[in-house]
mmCIF file with all atom_site columns, N, CA and C in Angstrom:
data_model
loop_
_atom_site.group_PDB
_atom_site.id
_atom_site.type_symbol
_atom_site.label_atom_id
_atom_site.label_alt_id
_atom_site.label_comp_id
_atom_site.label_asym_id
_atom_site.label_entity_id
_atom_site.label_seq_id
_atom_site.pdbx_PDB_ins_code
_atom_site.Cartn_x
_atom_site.Cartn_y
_atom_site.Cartn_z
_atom_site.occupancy
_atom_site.B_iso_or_equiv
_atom_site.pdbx_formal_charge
_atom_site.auth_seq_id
_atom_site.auth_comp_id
_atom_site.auth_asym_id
_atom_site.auth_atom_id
_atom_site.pdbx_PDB_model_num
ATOM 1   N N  . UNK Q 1 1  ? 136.730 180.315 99.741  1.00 56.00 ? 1088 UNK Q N  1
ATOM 2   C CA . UNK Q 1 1  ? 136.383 179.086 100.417 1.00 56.00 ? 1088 UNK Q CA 1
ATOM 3   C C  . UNK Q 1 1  ? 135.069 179.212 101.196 1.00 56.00 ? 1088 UNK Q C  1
ATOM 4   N N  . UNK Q 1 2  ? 135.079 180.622 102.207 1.00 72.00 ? 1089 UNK Q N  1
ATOM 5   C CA . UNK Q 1 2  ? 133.771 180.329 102.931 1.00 72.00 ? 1089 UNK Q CA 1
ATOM 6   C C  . UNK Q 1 2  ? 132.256 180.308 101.669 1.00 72.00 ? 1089 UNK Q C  1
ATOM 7   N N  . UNK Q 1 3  ? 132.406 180.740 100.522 1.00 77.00 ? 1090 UNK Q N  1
ATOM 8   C CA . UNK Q 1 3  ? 131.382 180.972 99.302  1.00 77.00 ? 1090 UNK Q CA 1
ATOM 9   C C  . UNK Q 1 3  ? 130.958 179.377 99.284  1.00 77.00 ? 1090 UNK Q C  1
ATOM 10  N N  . UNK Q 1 4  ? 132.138 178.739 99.659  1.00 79.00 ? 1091 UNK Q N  1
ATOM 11  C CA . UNK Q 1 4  ? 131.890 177.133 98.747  1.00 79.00 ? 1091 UNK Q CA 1
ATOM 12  C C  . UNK Q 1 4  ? 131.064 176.468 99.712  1.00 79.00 ? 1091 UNK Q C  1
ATOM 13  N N  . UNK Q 1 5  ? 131.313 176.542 101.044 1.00 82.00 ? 1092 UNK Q N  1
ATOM 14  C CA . UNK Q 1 5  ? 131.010 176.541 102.175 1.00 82.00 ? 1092 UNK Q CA 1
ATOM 15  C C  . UNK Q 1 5  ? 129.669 176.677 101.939 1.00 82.00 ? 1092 UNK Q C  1
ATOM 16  N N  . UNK Q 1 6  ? 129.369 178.335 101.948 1.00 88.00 ? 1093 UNK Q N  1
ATOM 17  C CA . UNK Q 1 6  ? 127.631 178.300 102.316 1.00 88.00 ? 1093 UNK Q CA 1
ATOM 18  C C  . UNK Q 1 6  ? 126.967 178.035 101.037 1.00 88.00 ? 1093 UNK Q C  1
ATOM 19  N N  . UNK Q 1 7  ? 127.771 177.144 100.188 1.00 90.00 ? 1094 UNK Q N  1
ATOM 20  C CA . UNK Q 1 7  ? 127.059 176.732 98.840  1.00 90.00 ? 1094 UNK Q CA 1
ATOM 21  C C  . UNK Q 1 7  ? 126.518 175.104 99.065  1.00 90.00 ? 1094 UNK Q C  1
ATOM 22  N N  . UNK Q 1 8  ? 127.501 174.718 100.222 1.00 89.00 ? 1095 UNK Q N  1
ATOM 23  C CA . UNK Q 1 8  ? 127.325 173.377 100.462 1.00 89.00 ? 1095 UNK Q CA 1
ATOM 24  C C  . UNK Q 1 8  ? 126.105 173.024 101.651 1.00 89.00 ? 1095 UNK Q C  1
ATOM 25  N N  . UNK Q 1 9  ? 126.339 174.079 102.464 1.00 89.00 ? 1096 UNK Q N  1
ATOM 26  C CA . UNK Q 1 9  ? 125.256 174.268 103.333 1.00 89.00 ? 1096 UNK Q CA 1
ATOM 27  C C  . UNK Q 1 9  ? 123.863 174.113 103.259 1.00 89.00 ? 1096 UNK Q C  1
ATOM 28  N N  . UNK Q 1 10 ? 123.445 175.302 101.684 1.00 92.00 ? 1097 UNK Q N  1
ATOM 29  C CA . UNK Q 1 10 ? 122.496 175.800 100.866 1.00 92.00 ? 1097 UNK Q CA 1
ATOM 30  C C  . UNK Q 1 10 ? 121.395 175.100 100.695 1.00 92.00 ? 1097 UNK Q C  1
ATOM 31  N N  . UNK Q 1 11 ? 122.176 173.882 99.583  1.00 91.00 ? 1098 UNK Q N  1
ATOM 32  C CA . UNK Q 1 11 ? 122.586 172.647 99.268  1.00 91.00 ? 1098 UNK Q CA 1
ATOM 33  C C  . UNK Q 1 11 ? 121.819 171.692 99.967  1.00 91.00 ? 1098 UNK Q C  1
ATOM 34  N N  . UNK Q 1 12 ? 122.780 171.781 100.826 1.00 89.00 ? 1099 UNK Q N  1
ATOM 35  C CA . UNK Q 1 12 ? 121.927 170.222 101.723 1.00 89.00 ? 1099 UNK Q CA 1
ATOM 36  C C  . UNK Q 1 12 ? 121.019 170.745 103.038 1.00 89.00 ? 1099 UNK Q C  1
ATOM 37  N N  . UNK Q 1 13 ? 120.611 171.771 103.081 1.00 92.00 ? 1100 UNK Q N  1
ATOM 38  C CA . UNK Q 1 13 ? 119.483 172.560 103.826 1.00 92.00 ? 1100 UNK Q CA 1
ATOM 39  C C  . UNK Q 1 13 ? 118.333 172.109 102.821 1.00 92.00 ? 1100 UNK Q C  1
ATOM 40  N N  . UNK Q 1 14 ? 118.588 172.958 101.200 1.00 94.00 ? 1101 UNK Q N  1
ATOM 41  C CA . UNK Q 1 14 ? 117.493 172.683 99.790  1.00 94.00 ? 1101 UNK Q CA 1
ATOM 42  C C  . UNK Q 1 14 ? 116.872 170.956 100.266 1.00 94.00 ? 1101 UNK Q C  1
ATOM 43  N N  . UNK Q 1 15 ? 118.028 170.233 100.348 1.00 93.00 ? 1102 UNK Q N  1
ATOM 44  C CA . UNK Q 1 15 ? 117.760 168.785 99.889  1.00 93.00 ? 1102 UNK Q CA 1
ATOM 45  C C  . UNK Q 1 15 ? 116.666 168.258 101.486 1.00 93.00 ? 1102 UNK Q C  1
ATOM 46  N N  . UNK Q 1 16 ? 116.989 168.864 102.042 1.00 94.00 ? 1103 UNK Q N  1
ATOM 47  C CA . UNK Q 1 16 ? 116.427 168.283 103.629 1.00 94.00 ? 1103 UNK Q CA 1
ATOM 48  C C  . UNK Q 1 16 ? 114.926 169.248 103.566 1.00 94.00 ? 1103 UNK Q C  1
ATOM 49  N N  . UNK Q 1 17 ? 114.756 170.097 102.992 1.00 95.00 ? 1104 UNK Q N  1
ATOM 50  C CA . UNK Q 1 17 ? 113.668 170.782 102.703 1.00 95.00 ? 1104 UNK Q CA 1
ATOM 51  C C  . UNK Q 1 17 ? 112.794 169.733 101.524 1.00 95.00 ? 1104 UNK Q C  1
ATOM 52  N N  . UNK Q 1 18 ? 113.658 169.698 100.863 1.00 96.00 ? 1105 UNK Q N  1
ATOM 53  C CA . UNK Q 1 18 ? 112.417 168.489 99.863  1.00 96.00 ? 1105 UNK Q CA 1
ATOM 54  C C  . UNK Q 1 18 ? 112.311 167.133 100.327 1.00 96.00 ? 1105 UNK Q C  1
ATOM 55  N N  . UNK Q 1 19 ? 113.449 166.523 100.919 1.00 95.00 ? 1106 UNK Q N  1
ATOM 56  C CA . UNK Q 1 19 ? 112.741 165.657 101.836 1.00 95.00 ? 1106 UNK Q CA 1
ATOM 57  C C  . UNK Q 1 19 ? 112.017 165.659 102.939 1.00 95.00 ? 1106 UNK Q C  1
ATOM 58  N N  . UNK Q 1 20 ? 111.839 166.904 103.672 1.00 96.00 ? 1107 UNK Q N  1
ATOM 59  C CA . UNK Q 1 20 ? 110.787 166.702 104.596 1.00 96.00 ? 1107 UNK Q CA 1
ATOM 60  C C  . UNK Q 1 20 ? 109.439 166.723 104.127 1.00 96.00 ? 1107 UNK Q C  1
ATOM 61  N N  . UNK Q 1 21 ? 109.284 167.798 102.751 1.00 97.00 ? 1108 UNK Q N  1
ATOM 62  C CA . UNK Q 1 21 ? 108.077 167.772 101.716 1.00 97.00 ? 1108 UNK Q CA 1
ATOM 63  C C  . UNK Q 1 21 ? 107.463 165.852 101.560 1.00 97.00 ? 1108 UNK Q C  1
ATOM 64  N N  . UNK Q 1 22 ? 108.681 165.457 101.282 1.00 96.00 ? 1109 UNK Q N  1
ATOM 65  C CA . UNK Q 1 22 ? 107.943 163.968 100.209 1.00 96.00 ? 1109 UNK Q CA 1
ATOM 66  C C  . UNK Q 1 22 ? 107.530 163.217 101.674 1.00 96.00 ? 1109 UNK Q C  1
ATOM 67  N N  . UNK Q 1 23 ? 108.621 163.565 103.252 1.00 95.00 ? 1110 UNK Q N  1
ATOM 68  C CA . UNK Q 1 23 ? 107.971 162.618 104.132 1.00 95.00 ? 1110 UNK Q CA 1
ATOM 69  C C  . UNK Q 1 23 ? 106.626 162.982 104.981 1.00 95.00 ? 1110 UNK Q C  1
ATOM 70  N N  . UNK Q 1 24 ? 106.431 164.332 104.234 1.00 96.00 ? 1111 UNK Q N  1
ATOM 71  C CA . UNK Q 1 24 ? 105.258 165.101 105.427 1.00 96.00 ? 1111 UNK Q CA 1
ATOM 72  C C  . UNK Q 1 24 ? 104.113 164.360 104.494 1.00 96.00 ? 1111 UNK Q C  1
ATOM 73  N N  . UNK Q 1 25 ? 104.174 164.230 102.904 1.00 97.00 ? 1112 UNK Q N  1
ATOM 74  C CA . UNK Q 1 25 ? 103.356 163.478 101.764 1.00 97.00 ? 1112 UNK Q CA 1
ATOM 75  C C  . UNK Q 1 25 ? 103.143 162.178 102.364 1.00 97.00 ? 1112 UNK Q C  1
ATOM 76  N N  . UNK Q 1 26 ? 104.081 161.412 102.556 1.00 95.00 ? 1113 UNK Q N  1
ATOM 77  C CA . UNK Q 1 26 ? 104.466 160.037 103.119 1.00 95.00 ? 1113 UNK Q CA 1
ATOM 78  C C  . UNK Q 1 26 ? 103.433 159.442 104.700 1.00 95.00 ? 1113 UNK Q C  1
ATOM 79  N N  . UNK Q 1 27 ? 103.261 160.789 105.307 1.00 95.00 ? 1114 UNK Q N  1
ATOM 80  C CA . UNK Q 1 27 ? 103.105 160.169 106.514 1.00 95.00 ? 1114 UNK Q CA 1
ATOM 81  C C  . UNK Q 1 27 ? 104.162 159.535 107.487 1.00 95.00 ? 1114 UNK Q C  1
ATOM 82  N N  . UNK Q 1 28 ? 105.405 160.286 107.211 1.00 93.00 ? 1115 UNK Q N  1
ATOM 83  C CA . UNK Q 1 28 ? 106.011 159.042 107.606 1.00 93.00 ? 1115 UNK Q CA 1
ATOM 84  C C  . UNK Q 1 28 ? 106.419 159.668 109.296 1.00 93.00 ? 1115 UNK Q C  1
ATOM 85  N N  . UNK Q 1 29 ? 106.212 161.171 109.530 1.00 93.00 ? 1116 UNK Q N  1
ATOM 86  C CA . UNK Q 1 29 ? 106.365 161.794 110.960 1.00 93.00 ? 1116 UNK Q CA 1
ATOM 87  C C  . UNK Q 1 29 ? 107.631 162.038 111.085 1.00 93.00 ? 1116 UNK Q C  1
ATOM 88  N N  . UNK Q 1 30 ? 108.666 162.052 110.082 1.00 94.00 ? 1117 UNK Q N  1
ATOM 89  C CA . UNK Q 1 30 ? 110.000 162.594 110.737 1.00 94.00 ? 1117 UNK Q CA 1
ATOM 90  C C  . UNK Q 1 30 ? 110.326 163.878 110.307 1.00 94.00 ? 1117 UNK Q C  1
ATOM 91  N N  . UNK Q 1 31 ? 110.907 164.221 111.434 1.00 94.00 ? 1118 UNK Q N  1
ATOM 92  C CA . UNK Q 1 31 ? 111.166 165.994 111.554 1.00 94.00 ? 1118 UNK Q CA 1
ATOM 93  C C  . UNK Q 1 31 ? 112.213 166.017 110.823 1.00 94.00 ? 1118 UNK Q C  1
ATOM 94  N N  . UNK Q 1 32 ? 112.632 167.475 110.057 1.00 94.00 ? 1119 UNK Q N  1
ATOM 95  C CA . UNK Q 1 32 ? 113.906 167.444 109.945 1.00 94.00 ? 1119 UNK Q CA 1
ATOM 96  C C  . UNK Q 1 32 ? 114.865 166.780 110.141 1.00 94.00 ? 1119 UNK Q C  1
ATOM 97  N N  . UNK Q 1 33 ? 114.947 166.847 111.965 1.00 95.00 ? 1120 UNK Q N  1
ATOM 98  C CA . UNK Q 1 33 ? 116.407 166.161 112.307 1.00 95.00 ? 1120 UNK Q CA 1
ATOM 99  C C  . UNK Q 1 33 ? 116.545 164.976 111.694 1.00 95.00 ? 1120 UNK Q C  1
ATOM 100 N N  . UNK Q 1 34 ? 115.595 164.410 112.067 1.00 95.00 ? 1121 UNK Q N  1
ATOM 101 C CA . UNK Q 1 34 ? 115.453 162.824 112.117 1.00 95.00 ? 1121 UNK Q CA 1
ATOM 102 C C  . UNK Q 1 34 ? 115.696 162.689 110.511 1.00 95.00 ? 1121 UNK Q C  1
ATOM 103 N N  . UNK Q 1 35 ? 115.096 163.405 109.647 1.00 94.00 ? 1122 UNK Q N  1
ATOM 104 C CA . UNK Q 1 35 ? 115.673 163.362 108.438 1.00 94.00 ? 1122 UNK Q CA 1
ATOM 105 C C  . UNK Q 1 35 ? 117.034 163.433 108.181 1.00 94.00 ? 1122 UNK Q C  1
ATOM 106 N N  . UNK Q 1 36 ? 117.610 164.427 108.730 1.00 94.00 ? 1123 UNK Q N  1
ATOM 107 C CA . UNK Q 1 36 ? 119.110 164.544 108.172 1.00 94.00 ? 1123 UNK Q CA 1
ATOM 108 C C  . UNK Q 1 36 ? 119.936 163.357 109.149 1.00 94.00 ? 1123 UNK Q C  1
ATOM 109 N N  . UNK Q 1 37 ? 119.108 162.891 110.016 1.00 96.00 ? 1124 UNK Q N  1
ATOM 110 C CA . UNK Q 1 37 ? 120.410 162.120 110.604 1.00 96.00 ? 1124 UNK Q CA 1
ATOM 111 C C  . UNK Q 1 37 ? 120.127 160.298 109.564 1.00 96.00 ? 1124 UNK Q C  1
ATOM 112 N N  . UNK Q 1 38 ? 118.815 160.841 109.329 1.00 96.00 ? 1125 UNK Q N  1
ATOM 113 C CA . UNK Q 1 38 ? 118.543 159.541 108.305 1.00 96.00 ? 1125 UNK Q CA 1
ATOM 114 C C  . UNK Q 1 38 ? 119.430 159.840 106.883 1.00 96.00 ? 1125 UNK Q C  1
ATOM 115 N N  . UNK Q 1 39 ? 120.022 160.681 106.793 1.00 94.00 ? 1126 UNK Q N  1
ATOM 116 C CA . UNK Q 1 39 ? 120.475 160.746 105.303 1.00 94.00 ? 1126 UNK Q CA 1
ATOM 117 C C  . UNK Q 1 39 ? 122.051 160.311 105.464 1.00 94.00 ? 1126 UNK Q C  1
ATOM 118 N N  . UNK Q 1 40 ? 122.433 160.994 106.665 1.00 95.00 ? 1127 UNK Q N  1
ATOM 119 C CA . UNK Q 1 40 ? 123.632 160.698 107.188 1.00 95.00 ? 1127 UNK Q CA 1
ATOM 120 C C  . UNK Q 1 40 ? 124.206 159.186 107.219 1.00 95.00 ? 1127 UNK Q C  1
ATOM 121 N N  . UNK Q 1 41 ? 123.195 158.672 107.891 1.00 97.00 ? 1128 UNK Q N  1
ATOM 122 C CA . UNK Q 1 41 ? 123.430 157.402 108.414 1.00 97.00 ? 1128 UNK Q CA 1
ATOM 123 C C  . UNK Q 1 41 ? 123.862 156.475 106.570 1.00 97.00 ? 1128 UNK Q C  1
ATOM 124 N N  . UNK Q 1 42 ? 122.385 157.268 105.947 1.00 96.00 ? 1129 UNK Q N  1
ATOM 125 C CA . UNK Q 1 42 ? 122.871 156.100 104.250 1.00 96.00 ? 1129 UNK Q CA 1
ATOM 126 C C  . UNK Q 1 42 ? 123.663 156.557 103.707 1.00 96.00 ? 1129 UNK Q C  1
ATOM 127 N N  . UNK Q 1 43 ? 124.259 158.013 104.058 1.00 95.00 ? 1130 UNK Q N  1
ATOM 128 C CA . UNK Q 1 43 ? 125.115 158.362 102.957 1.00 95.00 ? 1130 UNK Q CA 1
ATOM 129 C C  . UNK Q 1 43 ? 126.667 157.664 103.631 1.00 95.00 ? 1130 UNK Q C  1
ATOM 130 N N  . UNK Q 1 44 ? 126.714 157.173 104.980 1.00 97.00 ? 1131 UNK Q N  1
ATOM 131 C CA . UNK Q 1 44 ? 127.658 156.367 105.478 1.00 97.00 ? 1131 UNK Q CA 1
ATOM 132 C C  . UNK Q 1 44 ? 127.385 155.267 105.442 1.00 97.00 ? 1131 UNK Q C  1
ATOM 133 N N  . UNK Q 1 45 ? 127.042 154.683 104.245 1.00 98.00 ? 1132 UNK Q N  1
ATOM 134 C CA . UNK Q 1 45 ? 126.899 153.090 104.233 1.00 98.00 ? 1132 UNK Q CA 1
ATOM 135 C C  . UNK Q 1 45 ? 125.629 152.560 104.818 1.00 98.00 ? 1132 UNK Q C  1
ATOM 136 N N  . UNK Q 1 46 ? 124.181 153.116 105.832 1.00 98.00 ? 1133 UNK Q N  1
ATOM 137 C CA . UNK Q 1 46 ? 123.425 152.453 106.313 1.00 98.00 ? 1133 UNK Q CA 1
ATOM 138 C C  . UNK Q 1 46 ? 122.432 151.733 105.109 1.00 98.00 ? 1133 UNK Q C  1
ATOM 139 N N  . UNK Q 1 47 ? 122.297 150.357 105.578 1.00 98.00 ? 1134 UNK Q N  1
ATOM 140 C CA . UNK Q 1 47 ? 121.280 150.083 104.434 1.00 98.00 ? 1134 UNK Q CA 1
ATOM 141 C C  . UNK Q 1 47 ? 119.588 151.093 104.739 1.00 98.00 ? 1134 UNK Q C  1
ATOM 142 N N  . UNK Q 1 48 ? 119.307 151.402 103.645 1.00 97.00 ? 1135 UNK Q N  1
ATOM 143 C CA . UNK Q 1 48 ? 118.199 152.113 103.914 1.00 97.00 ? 1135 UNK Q CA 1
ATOM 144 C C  . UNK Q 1 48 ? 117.059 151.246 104.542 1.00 97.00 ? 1135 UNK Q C  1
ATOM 145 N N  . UNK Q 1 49 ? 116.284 150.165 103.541 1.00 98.00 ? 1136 UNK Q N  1
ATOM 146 C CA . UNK Q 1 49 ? 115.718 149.264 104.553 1.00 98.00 ? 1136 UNK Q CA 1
ATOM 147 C C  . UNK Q 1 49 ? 116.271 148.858 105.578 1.00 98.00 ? 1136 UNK Q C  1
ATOM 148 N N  . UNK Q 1 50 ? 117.127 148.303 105.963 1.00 98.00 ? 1137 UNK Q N  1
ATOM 149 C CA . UNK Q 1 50 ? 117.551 148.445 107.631 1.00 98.00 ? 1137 UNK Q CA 1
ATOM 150 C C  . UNK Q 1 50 ? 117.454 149.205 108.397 1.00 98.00 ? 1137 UNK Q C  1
ATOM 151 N N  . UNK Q 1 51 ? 117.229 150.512 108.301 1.00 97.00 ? 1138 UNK Q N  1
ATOM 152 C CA . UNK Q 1 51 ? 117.196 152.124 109.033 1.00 97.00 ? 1138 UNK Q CA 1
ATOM 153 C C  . UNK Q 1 51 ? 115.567 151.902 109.215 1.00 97.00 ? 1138 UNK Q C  1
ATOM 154 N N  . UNK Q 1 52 ? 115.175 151.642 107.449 1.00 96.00 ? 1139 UNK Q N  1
ATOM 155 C CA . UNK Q 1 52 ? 113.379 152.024 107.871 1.00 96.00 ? 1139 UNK Q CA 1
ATOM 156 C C  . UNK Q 1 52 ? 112.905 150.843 109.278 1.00 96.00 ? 1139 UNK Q C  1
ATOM 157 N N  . UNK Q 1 53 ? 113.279 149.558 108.962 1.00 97.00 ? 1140 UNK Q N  1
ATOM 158 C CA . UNK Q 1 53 ? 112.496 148.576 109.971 1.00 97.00 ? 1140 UNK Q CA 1
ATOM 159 C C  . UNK Q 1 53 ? 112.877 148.790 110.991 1.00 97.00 ? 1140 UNK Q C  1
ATOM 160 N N  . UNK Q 1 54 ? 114.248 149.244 111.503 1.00 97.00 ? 1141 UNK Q N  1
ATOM 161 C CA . UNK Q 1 54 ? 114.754 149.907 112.874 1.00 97.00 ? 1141 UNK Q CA 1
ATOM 162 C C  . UNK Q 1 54 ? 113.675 150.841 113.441 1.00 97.00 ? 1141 UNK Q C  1
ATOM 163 N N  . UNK Q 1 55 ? 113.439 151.908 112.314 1.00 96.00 ? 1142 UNK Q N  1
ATOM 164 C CA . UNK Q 1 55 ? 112.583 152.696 113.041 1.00 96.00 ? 1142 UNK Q CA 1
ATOM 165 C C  . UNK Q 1 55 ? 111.401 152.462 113.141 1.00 96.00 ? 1142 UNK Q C  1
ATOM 166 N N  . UNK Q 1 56 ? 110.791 151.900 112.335 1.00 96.00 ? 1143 UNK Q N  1
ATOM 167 C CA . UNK Q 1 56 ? 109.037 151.152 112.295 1.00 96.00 ? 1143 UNK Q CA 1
ATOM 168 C C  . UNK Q 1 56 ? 109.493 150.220 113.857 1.00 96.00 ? 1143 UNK Q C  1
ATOM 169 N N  . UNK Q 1 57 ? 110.195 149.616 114.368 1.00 97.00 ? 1144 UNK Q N  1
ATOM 170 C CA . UNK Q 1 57 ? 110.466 148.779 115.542 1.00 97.00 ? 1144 UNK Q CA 1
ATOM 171 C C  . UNK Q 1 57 ? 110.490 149.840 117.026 1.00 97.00 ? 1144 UNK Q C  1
ATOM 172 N N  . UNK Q 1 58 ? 111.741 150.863 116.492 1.00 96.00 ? 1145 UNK Q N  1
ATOM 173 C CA . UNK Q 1 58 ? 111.465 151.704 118.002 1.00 96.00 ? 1145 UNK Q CA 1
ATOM 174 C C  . UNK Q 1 58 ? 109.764 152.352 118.008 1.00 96.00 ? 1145 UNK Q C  1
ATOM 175 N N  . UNK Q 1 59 ? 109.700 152.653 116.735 1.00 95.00 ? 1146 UNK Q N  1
ATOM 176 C CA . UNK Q 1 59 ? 107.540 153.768 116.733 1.00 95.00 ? 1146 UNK Q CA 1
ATOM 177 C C  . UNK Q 1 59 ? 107.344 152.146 117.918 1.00 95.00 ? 1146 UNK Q C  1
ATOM 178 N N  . UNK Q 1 60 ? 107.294 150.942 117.107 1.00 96.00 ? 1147 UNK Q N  1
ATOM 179 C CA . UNK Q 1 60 ? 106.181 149.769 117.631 1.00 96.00 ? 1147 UNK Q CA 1
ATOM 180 C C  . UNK Q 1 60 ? 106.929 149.427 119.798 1.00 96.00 ? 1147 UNK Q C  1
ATOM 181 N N  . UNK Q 1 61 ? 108.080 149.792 119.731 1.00 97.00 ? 1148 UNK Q N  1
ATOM 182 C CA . UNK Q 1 61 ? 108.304 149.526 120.915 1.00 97.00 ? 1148 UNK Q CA 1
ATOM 183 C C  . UNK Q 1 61 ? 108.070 150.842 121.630 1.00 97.00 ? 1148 UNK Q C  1
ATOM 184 N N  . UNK Q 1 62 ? 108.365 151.811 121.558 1.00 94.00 ? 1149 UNK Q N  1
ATOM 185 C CA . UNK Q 1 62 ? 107.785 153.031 121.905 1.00 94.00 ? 1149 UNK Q CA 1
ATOM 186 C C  . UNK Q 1 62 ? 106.206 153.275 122.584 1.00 94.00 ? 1149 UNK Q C  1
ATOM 187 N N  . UNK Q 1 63 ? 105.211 152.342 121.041 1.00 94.00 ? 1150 UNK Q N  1
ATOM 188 C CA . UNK Q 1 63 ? 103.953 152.435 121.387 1.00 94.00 ? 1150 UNK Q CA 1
ATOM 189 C C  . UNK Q 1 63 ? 103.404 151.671 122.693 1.00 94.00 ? 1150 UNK Q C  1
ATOM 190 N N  . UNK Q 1 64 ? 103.883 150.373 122.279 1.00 94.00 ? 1151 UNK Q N  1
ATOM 191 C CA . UNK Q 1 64 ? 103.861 149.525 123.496 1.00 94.00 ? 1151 UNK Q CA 1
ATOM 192 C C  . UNK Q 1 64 ? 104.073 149.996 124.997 1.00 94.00 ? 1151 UNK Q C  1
ATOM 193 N N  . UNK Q 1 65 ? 105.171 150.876 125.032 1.00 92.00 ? 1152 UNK Q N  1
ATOM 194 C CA . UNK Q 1 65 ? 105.408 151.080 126.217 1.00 92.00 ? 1152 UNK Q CA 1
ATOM 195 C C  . UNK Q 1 65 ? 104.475 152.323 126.968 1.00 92.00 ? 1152 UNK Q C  1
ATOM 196 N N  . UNK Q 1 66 ? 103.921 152.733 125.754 1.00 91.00 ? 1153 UNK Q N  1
ATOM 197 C CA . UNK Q 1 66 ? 103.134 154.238 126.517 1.00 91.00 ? 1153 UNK Q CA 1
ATOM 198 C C  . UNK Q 1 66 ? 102.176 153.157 126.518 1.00 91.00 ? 1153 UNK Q C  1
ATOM 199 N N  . UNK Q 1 67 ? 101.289 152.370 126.249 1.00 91.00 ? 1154 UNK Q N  1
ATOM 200 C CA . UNK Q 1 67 ? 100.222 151.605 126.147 1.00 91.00 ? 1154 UNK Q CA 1
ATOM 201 C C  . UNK Q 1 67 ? 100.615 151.152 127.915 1.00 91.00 ? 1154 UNK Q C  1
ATOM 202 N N  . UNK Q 1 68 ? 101.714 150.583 128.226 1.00 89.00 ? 1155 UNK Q N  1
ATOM 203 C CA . UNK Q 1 68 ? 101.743 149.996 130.036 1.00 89.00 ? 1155 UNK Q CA 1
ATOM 204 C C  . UNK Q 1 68 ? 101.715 151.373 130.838 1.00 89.00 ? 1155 UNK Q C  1
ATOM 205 N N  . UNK Q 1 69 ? 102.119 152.071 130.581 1.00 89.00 ? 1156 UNK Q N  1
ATOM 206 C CA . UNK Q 1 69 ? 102.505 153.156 131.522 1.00 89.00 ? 1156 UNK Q CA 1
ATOM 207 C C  . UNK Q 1 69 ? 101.250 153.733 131.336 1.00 89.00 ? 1156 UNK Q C  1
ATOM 208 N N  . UNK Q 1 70 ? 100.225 154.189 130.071 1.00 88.00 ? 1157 UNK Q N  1
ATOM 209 C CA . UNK Q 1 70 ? 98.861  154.377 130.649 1.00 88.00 ? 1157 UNK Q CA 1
ATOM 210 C C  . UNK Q 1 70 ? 98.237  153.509 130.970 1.00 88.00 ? 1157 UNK Q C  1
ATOM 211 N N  . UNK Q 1 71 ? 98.459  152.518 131.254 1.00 86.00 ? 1158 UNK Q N  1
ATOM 212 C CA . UNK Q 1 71 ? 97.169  150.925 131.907 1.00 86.00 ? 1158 UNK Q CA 1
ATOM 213 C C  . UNK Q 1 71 ? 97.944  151.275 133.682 1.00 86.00 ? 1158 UNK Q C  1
ATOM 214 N N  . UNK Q 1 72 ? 99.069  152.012 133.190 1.00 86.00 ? 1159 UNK Q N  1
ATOM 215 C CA . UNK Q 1 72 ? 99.710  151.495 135.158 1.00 86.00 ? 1159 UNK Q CA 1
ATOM 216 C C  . UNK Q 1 72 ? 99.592  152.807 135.701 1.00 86.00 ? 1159 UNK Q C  1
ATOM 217 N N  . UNK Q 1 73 ? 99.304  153.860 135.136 1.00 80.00 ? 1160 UNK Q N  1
ATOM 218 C CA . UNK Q 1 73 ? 98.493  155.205 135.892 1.00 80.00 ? 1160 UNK Q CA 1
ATOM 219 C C  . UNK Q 1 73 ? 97.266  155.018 136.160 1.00 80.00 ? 1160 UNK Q C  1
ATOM 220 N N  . UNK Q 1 74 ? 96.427  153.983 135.634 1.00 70.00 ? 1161 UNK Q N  1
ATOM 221 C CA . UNK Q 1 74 ? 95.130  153.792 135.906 1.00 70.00 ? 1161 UNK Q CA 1
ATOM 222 C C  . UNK Q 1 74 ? 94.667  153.300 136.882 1.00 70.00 ? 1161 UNK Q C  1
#
């Protein structure tokens, strides 16, 4: 059992390794984690476009907010 185990591990370590390849290609800035918790999320039903515009929304609200907080240190 533990064989099957670190076969499954292997596995989806391999797969999170070639997807960080195609997103580092992509531009798209997600680390690992953020990868595997993105795979997680679709392999539990998330719609994938729904995940991507979620996150294109937190980058755009994110940006926004460092944009006030450096105008309000100034």
């Amino acid at each position: 059992m533990p064989a099957a185990d670190d076969s499954k591990r292997k596995a989806a370590r391999e797969t999170i390794d070639i997807l960080h390849e195609i997103s580092t290609l992509l531009n798209t800035h997600l680390d690992r984690q953020s990868l595997s918790y993105c795979v997680s999320l679709i392999e539990n039903g998330v719609n994938p476009e729904a995940l991507a515009k979620v996150i294109q929304e937190l980058r755009a609200q994110n940006e926004r907010y460092e944009v006030e907080r450096a105008g309000a240190a100034a």
